[in-house]
Short mmCIF file of N, CA and C in Angstrom, two decimals:
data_model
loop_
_atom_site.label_atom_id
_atom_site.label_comp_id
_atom_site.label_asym_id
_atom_site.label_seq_id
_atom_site.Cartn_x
_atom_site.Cartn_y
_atom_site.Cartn_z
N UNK A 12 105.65 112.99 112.99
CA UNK A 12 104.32 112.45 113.19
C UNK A 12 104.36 111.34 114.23
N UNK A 13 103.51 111.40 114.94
CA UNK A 13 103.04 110.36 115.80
C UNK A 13 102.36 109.18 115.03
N UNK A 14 102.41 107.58 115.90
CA UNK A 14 101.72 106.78 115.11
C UNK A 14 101.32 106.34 116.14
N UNK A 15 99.59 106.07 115.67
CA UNK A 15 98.77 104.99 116.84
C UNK A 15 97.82 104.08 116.20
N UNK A 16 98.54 102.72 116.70
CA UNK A 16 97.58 101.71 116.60
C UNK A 16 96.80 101.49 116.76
N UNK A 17 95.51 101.29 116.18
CA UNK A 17 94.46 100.81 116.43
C UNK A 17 93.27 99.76 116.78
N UNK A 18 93.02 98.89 117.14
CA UNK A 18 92.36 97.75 117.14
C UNK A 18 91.39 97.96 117.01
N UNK A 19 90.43 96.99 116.26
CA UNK A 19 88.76 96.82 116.12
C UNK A 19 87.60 97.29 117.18
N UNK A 20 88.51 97.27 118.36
CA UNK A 20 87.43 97.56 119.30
C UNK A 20 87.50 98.74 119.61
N UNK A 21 88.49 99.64 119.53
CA UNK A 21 88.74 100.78 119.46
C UNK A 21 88.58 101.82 118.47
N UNK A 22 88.11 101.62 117.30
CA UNK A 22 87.76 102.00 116.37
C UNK A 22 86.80 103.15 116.32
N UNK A 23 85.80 103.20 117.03
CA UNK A 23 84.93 104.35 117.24
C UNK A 23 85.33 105.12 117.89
N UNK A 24 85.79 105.09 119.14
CA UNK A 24 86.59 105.84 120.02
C UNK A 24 87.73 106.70 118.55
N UNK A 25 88.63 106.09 118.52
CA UNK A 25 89.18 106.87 117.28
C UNK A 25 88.80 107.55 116.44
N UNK A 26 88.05 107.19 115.60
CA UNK A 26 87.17 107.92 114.51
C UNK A 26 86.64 109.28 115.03
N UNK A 27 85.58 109.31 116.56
CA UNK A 27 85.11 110.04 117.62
C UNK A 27 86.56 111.29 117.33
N UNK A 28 87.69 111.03 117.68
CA UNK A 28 88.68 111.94 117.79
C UNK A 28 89.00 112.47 116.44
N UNK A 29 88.76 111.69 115.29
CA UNK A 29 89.15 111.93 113.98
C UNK A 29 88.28 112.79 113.60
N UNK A 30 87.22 112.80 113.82
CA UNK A 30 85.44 113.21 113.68
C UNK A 30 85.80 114.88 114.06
N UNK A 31 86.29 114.86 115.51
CA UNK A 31 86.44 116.44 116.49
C UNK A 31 87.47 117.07 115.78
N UNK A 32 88.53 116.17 115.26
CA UNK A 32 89.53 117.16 114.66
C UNK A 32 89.30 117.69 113.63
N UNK A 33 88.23 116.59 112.72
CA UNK A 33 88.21 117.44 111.34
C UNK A 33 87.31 118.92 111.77
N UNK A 34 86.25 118.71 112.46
CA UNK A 34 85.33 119.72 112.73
C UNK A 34 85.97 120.69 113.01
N UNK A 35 87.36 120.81 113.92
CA UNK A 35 87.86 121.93 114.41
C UNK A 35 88.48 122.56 112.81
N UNK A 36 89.62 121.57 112.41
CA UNK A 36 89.82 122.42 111.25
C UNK A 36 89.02 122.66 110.12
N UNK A 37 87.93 122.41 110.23
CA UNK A 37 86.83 123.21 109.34
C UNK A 37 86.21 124.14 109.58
N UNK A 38 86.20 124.00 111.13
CA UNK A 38 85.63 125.82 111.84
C UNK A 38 87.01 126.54 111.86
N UNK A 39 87.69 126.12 111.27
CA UNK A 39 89.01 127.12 111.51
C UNK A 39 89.55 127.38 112.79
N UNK A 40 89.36 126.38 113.68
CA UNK A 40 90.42 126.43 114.88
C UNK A 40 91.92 125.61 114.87
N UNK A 41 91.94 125.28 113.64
CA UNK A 41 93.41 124.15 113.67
C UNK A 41 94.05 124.49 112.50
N UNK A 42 94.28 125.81 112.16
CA UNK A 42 94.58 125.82 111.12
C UNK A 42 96.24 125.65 110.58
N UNK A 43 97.33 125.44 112.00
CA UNK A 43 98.16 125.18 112.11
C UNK A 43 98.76 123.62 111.89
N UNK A 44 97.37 122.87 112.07
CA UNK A 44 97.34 121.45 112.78
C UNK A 44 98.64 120.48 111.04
N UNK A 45 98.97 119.51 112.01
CA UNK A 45 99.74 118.74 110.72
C UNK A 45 98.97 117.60 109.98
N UNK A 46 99.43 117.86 109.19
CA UNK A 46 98.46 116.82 108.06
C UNK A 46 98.42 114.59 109.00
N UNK A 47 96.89 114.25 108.73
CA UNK A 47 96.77 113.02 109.40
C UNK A 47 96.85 111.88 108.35
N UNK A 48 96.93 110.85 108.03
CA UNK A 48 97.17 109.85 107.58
C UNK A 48 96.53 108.57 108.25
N UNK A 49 95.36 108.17 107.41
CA UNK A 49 94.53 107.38 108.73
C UNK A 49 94.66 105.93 107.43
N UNK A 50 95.12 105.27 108.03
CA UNK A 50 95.51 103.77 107.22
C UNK A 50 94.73 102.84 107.91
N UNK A 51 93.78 102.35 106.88
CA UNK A 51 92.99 101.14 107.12
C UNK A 51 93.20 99.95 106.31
N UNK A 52 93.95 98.75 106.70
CA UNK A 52 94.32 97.58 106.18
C UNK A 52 93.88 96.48 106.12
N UNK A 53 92.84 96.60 104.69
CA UNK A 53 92.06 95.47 105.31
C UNK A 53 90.31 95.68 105.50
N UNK A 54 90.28 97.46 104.95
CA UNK A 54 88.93 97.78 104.89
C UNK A 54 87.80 96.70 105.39
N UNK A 55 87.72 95.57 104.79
CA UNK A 55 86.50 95.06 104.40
C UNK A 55 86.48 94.38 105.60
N UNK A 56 87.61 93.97 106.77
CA UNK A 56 86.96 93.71 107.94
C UNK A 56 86.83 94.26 108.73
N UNK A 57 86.46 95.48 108.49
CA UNK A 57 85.60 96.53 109.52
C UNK A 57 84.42 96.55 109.27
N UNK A 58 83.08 95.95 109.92
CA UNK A 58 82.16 95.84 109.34
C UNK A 58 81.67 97.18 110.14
N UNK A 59 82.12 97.71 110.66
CA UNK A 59 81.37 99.17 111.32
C UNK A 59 81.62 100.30 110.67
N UNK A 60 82.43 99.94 110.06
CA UNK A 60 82.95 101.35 108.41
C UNK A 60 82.34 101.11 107.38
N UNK A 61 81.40 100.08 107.25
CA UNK A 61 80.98 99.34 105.56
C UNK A 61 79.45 100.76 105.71
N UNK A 62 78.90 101.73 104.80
CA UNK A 62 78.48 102.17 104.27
C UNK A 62 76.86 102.02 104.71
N UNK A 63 76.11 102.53 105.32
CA UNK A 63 74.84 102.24 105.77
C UNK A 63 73.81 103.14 105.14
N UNK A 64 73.79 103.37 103.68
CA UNK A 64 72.91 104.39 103.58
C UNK A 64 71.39 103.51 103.80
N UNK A 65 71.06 102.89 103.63
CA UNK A 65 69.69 102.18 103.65
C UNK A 65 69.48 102.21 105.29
N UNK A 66 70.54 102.32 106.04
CA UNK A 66 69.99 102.15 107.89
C UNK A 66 69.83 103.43 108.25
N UNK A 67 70.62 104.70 107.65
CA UNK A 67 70.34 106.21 108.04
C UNK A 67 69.65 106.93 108.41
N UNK A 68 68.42 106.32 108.05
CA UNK A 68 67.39 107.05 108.47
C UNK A 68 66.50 105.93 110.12
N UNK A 69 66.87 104.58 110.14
CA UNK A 69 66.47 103.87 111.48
C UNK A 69 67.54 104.08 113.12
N UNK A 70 67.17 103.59 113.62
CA UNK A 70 67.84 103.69 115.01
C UNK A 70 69.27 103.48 114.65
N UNK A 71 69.71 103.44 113.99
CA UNK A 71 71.89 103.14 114.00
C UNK A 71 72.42 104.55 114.05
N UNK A 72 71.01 105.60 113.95
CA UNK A 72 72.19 107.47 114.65
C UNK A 72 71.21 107.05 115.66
N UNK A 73 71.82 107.17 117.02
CA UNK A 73 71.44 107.21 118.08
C UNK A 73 71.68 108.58 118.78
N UNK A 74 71.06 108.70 120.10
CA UNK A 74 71.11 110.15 120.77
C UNK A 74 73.21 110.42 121.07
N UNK A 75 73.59 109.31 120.69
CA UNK A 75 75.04 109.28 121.13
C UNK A 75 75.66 109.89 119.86
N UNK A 76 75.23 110.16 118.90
CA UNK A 76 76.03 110.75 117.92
C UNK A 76 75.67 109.71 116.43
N UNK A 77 76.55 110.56 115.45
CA UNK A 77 76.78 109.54 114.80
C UNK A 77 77.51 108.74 114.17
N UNK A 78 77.11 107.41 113.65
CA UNK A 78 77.37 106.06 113.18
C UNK A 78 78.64 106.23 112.95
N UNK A 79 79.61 105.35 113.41
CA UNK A 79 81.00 105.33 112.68
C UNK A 79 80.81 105.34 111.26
N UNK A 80 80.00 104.75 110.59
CA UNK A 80 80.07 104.64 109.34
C UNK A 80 80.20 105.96 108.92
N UNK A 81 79.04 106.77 108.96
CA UNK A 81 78.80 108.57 108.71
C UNK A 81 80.10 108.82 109.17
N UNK A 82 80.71 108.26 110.29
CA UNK A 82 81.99 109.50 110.58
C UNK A 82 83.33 109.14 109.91
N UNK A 83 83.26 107.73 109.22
CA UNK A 83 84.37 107.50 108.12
C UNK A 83 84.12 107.93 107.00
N UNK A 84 82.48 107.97 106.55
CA UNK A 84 82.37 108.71 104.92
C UNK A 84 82.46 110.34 105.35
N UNK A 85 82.32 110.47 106.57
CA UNK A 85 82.73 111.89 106.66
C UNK A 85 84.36 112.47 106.17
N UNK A 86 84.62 111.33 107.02
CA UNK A 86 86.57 112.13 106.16
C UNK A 86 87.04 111.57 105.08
N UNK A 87 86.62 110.70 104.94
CA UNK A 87 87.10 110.53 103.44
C UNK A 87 86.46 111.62 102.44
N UNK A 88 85.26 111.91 102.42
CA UNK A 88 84.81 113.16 101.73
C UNK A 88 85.54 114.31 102.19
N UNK A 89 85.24 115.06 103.23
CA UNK A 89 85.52 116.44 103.69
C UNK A 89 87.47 116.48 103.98
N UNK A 90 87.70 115.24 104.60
CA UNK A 90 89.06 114.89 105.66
C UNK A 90 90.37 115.72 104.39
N UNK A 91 90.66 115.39 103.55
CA UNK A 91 91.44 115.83 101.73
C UNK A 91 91.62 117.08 102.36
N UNK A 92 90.71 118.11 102.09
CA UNK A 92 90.42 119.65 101.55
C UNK A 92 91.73 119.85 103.15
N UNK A 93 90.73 119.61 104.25
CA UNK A 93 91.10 119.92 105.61
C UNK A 93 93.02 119.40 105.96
N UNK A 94 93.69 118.52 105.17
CA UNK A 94 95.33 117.77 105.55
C UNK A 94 94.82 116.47 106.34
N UNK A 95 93.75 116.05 105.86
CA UNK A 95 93.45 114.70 107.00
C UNK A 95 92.97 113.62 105.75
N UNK A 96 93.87 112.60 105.16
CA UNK A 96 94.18 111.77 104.13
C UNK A 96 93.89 109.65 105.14
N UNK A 97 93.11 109.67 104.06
CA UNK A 97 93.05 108.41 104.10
C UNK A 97 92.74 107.47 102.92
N UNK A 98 93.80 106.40 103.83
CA UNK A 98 94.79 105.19 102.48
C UNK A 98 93.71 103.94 103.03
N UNK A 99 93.35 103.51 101.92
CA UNK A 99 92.77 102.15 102.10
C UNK A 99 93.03 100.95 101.19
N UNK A 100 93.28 99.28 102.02
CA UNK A 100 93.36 98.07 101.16
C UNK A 100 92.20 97.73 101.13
N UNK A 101 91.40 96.62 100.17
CA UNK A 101 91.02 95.79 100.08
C UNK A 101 91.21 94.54 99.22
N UNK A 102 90.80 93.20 99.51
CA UNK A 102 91.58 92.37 99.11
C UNK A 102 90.65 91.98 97.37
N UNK A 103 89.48 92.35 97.40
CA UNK A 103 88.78 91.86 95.70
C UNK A 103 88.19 93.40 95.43
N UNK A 104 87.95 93.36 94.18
CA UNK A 104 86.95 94.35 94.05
C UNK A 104 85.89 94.34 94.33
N UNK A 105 85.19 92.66 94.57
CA UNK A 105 83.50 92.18 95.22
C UNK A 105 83.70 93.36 96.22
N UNK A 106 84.81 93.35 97.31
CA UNK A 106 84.77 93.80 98.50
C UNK A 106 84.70 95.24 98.40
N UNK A 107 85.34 95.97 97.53
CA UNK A 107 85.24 97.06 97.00
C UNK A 107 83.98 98.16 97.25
N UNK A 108 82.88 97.43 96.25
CA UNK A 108 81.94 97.59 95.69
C UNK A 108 80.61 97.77 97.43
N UNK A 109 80.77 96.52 98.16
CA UNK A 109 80.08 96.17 98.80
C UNK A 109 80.56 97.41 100.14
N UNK A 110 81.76 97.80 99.89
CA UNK A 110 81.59 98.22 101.52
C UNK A 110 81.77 100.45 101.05
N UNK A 111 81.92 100.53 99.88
CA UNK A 111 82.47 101.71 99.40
C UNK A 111 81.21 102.38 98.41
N UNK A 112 80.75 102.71 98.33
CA UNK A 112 79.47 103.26 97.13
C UNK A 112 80.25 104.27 95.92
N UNK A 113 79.58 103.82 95.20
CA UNK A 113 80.19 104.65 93.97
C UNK A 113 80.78 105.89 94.09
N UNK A 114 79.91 107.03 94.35
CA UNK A 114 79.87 107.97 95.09
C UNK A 114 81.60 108.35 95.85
N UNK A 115 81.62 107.32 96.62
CA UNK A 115 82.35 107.29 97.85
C UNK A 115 83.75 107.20 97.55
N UNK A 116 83.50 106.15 95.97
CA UNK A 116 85.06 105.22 95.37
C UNK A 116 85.56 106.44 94.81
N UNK A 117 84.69 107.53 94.10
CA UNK A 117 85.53 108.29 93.18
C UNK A 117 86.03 109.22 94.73
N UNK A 118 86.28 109.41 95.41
CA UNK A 118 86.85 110.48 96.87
C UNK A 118 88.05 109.78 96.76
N UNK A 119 88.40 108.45 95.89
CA UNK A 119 89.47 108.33 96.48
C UNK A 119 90.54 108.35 95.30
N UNK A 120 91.51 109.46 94.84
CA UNK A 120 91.78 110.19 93.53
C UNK A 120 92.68 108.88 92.86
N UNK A 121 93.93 108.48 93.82
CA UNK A 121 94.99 107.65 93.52
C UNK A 121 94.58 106.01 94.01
N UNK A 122 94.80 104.98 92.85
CA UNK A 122 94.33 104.02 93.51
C UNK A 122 95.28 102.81 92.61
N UNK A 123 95.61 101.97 93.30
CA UNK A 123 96.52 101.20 92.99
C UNK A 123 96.07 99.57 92.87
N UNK A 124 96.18 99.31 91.77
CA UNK A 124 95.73 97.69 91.51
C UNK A 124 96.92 96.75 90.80
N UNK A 125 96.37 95.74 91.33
CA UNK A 125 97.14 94.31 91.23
C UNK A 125 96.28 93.83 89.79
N UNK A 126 96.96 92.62 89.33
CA UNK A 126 96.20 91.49 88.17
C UNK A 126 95.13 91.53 89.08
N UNK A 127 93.77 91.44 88.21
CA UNK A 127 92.68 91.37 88.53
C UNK A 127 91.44 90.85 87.31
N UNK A 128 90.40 90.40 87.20
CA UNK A 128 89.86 90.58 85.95
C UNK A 128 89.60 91.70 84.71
N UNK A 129 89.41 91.90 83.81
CA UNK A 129 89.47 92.75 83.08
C UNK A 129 87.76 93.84 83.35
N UNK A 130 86.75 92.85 83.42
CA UNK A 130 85.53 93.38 83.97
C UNK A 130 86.22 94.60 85.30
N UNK A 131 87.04 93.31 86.67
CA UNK A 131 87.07 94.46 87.77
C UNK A 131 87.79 95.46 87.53
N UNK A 132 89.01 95.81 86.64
CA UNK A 132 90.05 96.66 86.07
C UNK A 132 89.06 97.72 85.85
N UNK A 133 88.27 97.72 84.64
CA UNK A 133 87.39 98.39 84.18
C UNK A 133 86.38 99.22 84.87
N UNK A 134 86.15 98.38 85.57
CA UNK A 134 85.15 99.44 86.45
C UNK A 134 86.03 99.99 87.84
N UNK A 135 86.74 99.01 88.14
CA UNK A 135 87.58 100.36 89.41
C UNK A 135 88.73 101.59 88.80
N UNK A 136 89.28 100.94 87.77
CA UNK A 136 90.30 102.32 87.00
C UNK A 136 90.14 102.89 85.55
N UNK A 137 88.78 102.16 84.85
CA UNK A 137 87.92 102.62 83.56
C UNK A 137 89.60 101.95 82.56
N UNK A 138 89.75 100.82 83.16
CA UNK A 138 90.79 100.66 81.90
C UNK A 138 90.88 98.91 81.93
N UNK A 139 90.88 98.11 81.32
CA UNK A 139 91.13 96.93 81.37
C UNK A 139 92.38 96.31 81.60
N UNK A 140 93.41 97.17 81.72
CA UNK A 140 94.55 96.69 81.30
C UNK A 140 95.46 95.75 82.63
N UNK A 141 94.67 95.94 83.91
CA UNK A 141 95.08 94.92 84.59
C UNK A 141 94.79 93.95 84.89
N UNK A 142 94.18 93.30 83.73
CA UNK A 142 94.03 91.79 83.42
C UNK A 142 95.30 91.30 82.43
N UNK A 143 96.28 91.97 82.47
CA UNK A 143 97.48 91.58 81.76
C UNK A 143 98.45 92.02 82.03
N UNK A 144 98.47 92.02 83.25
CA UNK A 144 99.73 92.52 84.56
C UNK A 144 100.29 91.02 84.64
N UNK A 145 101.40 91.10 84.97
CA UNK A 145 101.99 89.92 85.38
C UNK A 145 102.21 89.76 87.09
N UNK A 146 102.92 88.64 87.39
CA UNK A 146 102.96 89.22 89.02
C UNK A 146 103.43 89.67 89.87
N UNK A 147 104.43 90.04 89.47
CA UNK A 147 104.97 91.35 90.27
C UNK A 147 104.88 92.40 89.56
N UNK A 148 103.60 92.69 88.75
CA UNK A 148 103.51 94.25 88.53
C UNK A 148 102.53 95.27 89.51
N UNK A 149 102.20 96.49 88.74
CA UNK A 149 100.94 97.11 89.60
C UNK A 149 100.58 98.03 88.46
N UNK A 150 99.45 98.50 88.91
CA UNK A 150 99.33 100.35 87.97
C UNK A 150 98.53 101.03 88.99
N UNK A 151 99.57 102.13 89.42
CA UNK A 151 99.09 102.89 90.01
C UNK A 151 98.00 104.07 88.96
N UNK A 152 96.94 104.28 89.62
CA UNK A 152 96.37 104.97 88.76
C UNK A 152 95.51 106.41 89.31
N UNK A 153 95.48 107.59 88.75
CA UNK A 153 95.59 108.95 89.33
C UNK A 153 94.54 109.34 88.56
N UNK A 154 92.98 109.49 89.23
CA UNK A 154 92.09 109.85 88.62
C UNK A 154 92.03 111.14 88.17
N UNK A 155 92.71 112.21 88.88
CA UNK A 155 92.22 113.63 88.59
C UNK A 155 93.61 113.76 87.31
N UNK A 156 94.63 113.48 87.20
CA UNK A 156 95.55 113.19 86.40
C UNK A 156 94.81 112.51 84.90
N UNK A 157 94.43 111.63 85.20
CA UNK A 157 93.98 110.57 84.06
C UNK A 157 95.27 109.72 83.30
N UNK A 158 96.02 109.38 84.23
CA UNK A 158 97.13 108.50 83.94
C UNK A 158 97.28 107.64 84.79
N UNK A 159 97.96 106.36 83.97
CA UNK A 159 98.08 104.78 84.56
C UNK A 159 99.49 104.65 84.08
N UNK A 160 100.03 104.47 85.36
CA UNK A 160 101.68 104.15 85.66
C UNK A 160 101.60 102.87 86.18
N UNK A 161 102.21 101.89 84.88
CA UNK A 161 102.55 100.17 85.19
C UNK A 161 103.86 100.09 86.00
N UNK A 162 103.99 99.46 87.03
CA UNK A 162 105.55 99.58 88.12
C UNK A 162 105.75 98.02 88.25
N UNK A 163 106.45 97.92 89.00
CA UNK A 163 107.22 97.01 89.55
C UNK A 163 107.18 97.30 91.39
N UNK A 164 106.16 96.86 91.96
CA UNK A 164 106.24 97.49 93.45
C UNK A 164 107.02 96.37 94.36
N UNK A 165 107.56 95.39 94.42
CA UNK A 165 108.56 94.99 94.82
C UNK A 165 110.29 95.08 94.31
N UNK A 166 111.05 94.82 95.06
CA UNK A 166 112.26 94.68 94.68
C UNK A 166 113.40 93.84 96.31
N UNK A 167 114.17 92.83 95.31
CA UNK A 167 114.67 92.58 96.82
C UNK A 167 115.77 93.64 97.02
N UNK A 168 115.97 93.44 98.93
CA UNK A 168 116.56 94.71 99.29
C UNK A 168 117.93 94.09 99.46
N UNK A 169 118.66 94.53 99.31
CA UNK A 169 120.17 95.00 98.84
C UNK A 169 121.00 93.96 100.43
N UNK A 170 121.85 93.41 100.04
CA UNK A 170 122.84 92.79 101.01
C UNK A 170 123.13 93.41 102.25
N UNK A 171 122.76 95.14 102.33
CA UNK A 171 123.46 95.63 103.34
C UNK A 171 121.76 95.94 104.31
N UNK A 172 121.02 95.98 103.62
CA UNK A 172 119.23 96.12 104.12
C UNK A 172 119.45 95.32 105.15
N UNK A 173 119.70 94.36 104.56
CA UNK A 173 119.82 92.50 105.51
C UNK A 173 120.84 92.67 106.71
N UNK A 174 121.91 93.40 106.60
CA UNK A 174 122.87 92.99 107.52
C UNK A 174 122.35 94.41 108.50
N UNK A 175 121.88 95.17 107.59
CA UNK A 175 121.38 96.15 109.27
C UNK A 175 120.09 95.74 110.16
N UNK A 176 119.63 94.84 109.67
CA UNK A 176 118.30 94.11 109.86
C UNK A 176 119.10 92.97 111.16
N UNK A 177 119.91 92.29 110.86
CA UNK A 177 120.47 91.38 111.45
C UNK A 177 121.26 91.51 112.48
N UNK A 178 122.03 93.07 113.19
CA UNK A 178 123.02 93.61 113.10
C UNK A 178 122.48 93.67 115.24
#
């Protein structure tokens, strides 16, 4: 796999290409194509990905196409079925809520949380129980599964990590 960076200002331009590819492999011209991995770090400061259903119907689809927003809830909905996967952070669940619609949150099957309140636990993984995580735990949690795996997602790396790091 190839990897390309992205910056904020470049963002539509990208999506634009993310947008053409899914279309192709949904008309069945890519059916060879390799699976994409579109990592957004940090969701909530993209304010051009945050969710516009209330503007959808005013001037934000222009004769130029449409809205980045439409073309990120586009693959996150359709992008799965087609080998075109996307991973997203955000830093609260406020942020969650505000930039993702209900709708939108369940598209995303596997989702991984930190200590958080028991209220936000509850409503992002229907379980309270990561309000009694400690701090270096996690629970990854697998909606279509219906299981919550408590981990340990750090660990320090080994004496020899370091010396090839250093080397």
């Amino acid at each position: 796999h190839g990897l390309k960076v992205v910056q904020g200002h470049e963002l539509a331009n990208a999506l634009n290409e993310l947008a053409e590819d899914l279309k192709a492999r949904t008309a069945g011209d890519r059916k060879d194509a390799s699976p994409v991995f579109l990592f957004v770090h940090g969701l909530h400061k993209f304010k051009k990905l945050k969710a516009d259903d209330d503007l959808d119907f005013s001037f934000s689809s222009s004769d130029s196409g449409p809205s980045t927003a439409s073309q990120f809830t586009t693959l996150v909905t359709e992008g799965s079925t087609q080998g075109m996967h996307v991973i997203a952070t955000f830093d609260t669940y406020n942020n969650v809520t505000r930039f993702l619609s209900r709708k939108l949150l369940t598209e995303f099957e596997m989702r991984l949380v930190f200590q958080m309140s028991a209220n936000d636990s509850a409503s992002l993984i229907d379980n309270p129980k990561a309000a009694n995580l400690g701090m270096h735990r996690a629970i990854l949690h697998n909606e279509q599964a219906g299981s919550d795996e408590t981990f340990r997602p750090y660990a320090e790396p080994d004496s020899a990590w370091f010396e090839e790091r250093n080397a």
